[in-house]
Amino acid sequence: MSIRRIAITGDPVLHNRAKEVTEITDEIRTLVQDMYETMEKAPGVGLAATQVGVGLRIFVYDWDDGETHYRGEAINPVLEISPVSQEWPDEDTESEGCLSIPGERYPLKRADKAKLSAMDLNGKHFTIESTGWLARIFQHEYDHLDGILYADRLLKPYAKEVKRTIKYEGWGTDGNSWMPGEDFLEP
Ligand code: ZN
């Protein structure tokens, strides 16, 4: 097992649709184990394969809502969501971040409910009905597999801000990545 580098916005792998997993091979098993390790080290509550440079439809998640600890891998996921509110997002309670735009957070409305159907590493199908932050995590990670970053969904003023930041940091072009445990050590 090893920690993998995390791609930063601009790397084409983050902006293209990932492909279905056709067979669970040893390579896939290693990838998923590395994704867990990378997510923990980052740290993050979710990580998509595209973020470690692999264009396959897999994400991992790790979230404790105080009652239940949700942790697992979703392979070839399907996501059904409730309608997204058109209200302005709340900066305190609805701000989202992404390991591929490290250090930034912006508010974004998401669906309150999301039903995830996917396969685990054993090839077993499962369904999770989620609300709140878990639903947000699923939507964020699922988007990654379609080549969509949360920055692509931001309302105008926030979209402008994140664009400015990306430019300032020298991101937005191919070849930028960071290593959990080595870079971005400041809280
Ligand atoms: Zn992300």
Short mmCIF file of C-alpha atoms and ligand atoms in Angstrom, two decimals:
data_model
loop_
_atom_site.label_atom_id
_atom_site.label_comp_id
_atom_site.label_asym_id
_atom_site.label_seq_id
_atom_site.Cartn_x
_atom_site.Cartn_y
_atom_site.Cartn_z
CA MET A 1 0.00 0.00 0.00
CA SER A 2 1.15 3.51 -0.66
CA ILE A 3 0.01 7.07 -0.61
CA ARG A 4 -0.52 8.52 -4.07
CA ARG A 5 -0.10 12.06 -5.34
CA ILE A 6 -3.32 14.04 -5.69
CA ALA A 7 -3.97 15.75 -9.02
CA ILE A 8 -4.77 19.47 -8.90
CA THR A 9 -7.40 21.16 -11.07
CA GLY A 10 -6.17 21.54 -14.65
CA ASP A 11 -4.99 17.95 -14.96
CA PRO A 12 -7.14 16.50 -17.78
CA VAL A 13 -7.92 13.36 -15.75
CA LEU A 14 -10.03 15.55 -13.44
CA HIS A 15 -12.03 17.08 -16.27
CA ASN A 16 -13.00 14.03 -18.29
CA ARG A 17 -15.55 11.32 -17.71
CA ALA A 18 -14.01 8.27 -16.03
CA LYS A 19 -14.60 4.80 -17.47
CA GLU A 20 -16.50 1.89 -15.96
CA VAL A 21 -14.56 -0.80 -14.13
CA THR A 22 -15.04 -4.01 -16.10
CA GLU A 23 -13.24 -6.42 -13.78
CA ILE A 24 -11.98 -6.28 -10.20
CA THR A 25 -8.33 -7.18 -10.61
CA ASP A 26 -5.42 -7.07 -8.14
CA GLU A 27 -4.54 -3.73 -9.67
CA ILE A 28 -7.98 -2.37 -8.73
CA ARG A 29 -7.69 -3.80 -5.22
CA THR A 30 -4.32 -2.07 -4.76
CA LEU A 31 -5.71 1.16 -6.20
CA VAL A 32 -8.62 1.15 -3.72
CA GLN A 33 -6.34 0.40 -0.74
CA ASP A 34 -4.06 3.24 -1.83
CA MET A 35 -7.08 5.53 -2.17
CA TYR A 36 -8.11 4.81 1.44
CA GLU A 37 -4.58 5.50 2.63
CA THR A 38 -4.32 8.69 0.58
CA MET A 39 -7.73 9.93 1.78
CA GLU A 40 -6.74 9.35 5.42
CA LYS A 41 -3.41 11.09 5.03
CA ALA A 42 -4.78 14.10 3.12
CA PRO A 43 -7.07 14.10 5.17
CA GLY A 44 -10.39 13.98 3.39
CA VAL A 45 -13.87 12.49 3.73
CA GLY A 46 -13.92 11.22 0.16
CA LEU A 47 -11.59 10.60 -2.76
CA ALA A 48 -12.22 9.69 -6.38
CA ALA A 49 -9.86 7.58 -8.52
CA THR A 50 -9.53 10.49 -10.95
CA GLN A 51 -7.91 12.48 -8.15
CA VAL A 52 -5.02 10.01 -8.01
CA GLY A 53 -4.75 10.11 -11.79
CA VAL A 54 -6.79 7.02 -12.63
CA GLY A 55 -9.76 7.53 -14.98
CA LEU A 56 -11.96 4.80 -13.52
CA ARG A 57 -15.39 5.04 -11.89
CA ILE A 58 -14.40 4.43 -8.27
CA PHE A 59 -14.56 6.57 -5.16
CA VAL A 60 -13.99 5.97 -1.47
CA TYR A 61 -15.67 7.75 1.45
CA ASP A 62 -15.25 7.96 5.20
CA TRP A 63 -17.84 9.86 7.21
CA ASP A 64 -19.15 9.64 10.75
CA ASP A 65 -22.46 11.41 11.32
CA GLY A 66 -22.29 10.86 15.08
CA GLU A 67 -24.45 7.77 14.93
CA THR A 68 -23.04 5.72 12.10
CA HIS A 69 -19.58 5.47 10.61
CA TYR A 70 -19.86 5.21 6.85
CA ARG A 71 -16.72 3.97 5.13
CA GLY A 72 -16.44 2.12 1.90
CA GLU A 73 -15.66 2.05 -1.79
CA ALA A 74 -18.17 2.67 -4.55
CA ILE A 75 -17.35 1.05 -7.88
CA ASN A 76 -19.40 1.98 -10.97
CA PRO A 77 -21.78 4.01 -8.80
CA VAL A 78 -25.22 5.27 -9.77
CA LEU A 79 -26.58 8.25 -7.86
CA GLU A 80 -30.20 9.37 -7.57
CA ILE A 81 -30.69 12.78 -5.98
CA SER A 82 -33.59 14.90 -4.76
CA PRO A 83 -34.11 18.34 -6.36
CA VAL A 84 -31.47 20.96 -5.48
CA SER A 85 -32.76 24.10 -3.77
CA GLN A 86 -32.35 27.31 -5.77
CA GLU A 87 -31.72 29.34 -2.62
CA TRP A 88 -28.40 31.02 -1.92
CA PRO A 89 -25.99 28.64 -0.13
CA ASP A 90 -25.02 29.30 3.47
CA GLU A 91 -21.30 30.10 3.89
CA ASP A 92 -21.10 28.55 7.36
CA THR A 93 -22.99 25.32 6.88
CA GLU A 94 -22.75 24.62 3.15
CA SER A 95 -19.13 25.35 2.30
CA GLU A 96 -17.39 22.55 0.50
CA GLY A 97 -13.76 21.82 -0.24
CA CYS A 98 -11.88 19.53 -2.61
CA LEU A 99 -8.45 17.92 -2.34
CA SER A 100 -7.89 18.82 -5.99
CA ILE A 101 -8.30 22.54 -5.17
CA PRO A 102 -6.37 22.32 -1.91
CA GLY A 103 -6.92 24.82 0.87
CA GLU A 104 -10.07 26.40 -0.58
CA ARG A 105 -13.72 26.24 0.50
CA TYR A 106 -16.79 27.74 -1.14
CA PRO A 107 -20.52 27.46 -0.43
CA LEU A 108 -22.63 25.35 -2.74
CA LYS A 109 -26.17 24.01 -2.62
CA ARG A 110 -26.50 20.26 -2.96
CA ALA A 111 -29.45 17.89 -2.94
CA ASP A 112 -30.57 17.00 0.60
CA LYS A 113 -30.96 13.36 -0.32
CA ALA A 114 -28.87 11.02 -2.42
CA LYS A 115 -29.32 7.32 -3.03
CA LEU A 116 -26.07 5.58 -3.89
CA SER A 117 -26.06 2.21 -5.65
CA ALA A 118 -22.67 0.69 -6.36
CA MET A 119 -20.45 -2.35 -6.11
CA ASP A 120 -17.78 -3.01 -3.49
CA LEU A 121 -14.39 -4.68 -3.96
CA ASN A 122 -15.97 -8.10 -3.54
CA GLY A 123 -18.29 -7.41 -6.45
CA LYS A 124 -21.24 -7.14 -4.08
CA HIS A 125 -23.92 -4.58 -4.93
CA PHE A 126 -25.15 -2.23 -2.21
CA THR A 127 -27.44 0.76 -1.79
CA ILE A 128 -27.13 3.59 0.75
CA GLU A 129 -29.81 6.21 1.26
CA SER A 130 -28.08 9.33 2.51
CA THR A 131 -28.94 12.82 3.73
CA GLY A 132 -26.92 15.86 4.81
CA TRP A 133 -23.14 15.69 4.60
CA LEU A 134 -23.00 12.10 3.49
CA ALA A 135 -25.33 13.01 0.60
CA ARG A 136 -23.03 15.94 -0.17
CA ILE A 137 -19.96 13.71 -0.16
CA PHE A 138 -21.62 11.25 -2.54
CA GLN A 139 -22.61 14.06 -4.93
CA HIS A 140 -19.13 15.60 -4.80
CA GLU A 141 -17.34 12.29 -5.44
CA TYR A 142 -19.83 11.15 -8.07
CA ASP A 143 -19.30 14.43 -9.93
CA HIS A 144 -15.55 13.70 -10.02
CA LEU A 145 -16.27 10.58 -12.06
CA ASP A 146 -18.07 12.72 -14.63
CA GLY A 147 -15.16 15.16 -14.79
CA ILE A 148 -16.97 17.80 -12.76
CA LEU A 149 -15.33 19.69 -9.90
CA TYR A 150 -17.40 21.57 -7.32
CA ALA A 151 -15.78 24.73 -8.67
CA ASP A 152 -17.69 24.11 -11.92
CA ARG A 153 -20.98 24.35 -10.01
CA LEU A 154 -20.35 27.51 -7.96
CA LEU A 155 -22.52 30.59 -8.23
CA LYS A 156 -20.98 33.53 -10.11
CA PRO A 157 -19.20 35.47 -7.34
CA TYR A 158 -17.68 32.29 -5.89
CA ALA A 159 -16.82 30.95 -9.34
CA LYS A 160 -14.95 34.19 -10.02
CA GLU A 161 -13.07 33.93 -6.74
CA VAL A 162 -12.02 30.34 -7.26
CA LYS A 163 -10.89 31.15 -10.80
CA ARG A 164 -8.74 33.95 -9.47
CA THR A 165 -7.23 31.66 -6.83
CA ILE A 166 -6.48 28.93 -9.37
CA LYS A 167 -4.70 31.47 -11.55
CA TYR A 168 -2.79 32.94 -8.61
CA GLU A 169 -1.59 29.49 -7.48
CA GLY A 170 -0.45 28.64 -11.01
CA TRP A 171 -2.93 25.79 -11.25
CA GLY A 172 -5.42 25.16 -14.04
CA THR A 173 -2.81 23.57 -16.28
CA ASP A 174 -1.72 19.97 -16.65
CA GLY A 175 0.96 18.56 -14.36
CA ASN A 176 0.12 19.99 -10.93
CA SER A 177 -0.25 17.63 -7.98
CA TRP A 178 0.54 17.42 -4.29
CA MET A 179 1.64 14.73 -1.88
CA PRO A 180 -0.40 14.15 1.30
CA GLY A 181 1.89 14.15 4.34
CA GLU A 182 4.46 16.31 2.58
CA ASP A 183 2.71 19.34 1.09
CA PHE A 184 -0.01 21.60 2.50
CA LEU A 185 0.96 20.73 6.07
CA GLU A 186 -0.42 23.97 7.53
CA PRO A 187 -3.91 23.60 9.00
ZN ZN B 1 -13.10 16.71 -4.76
#
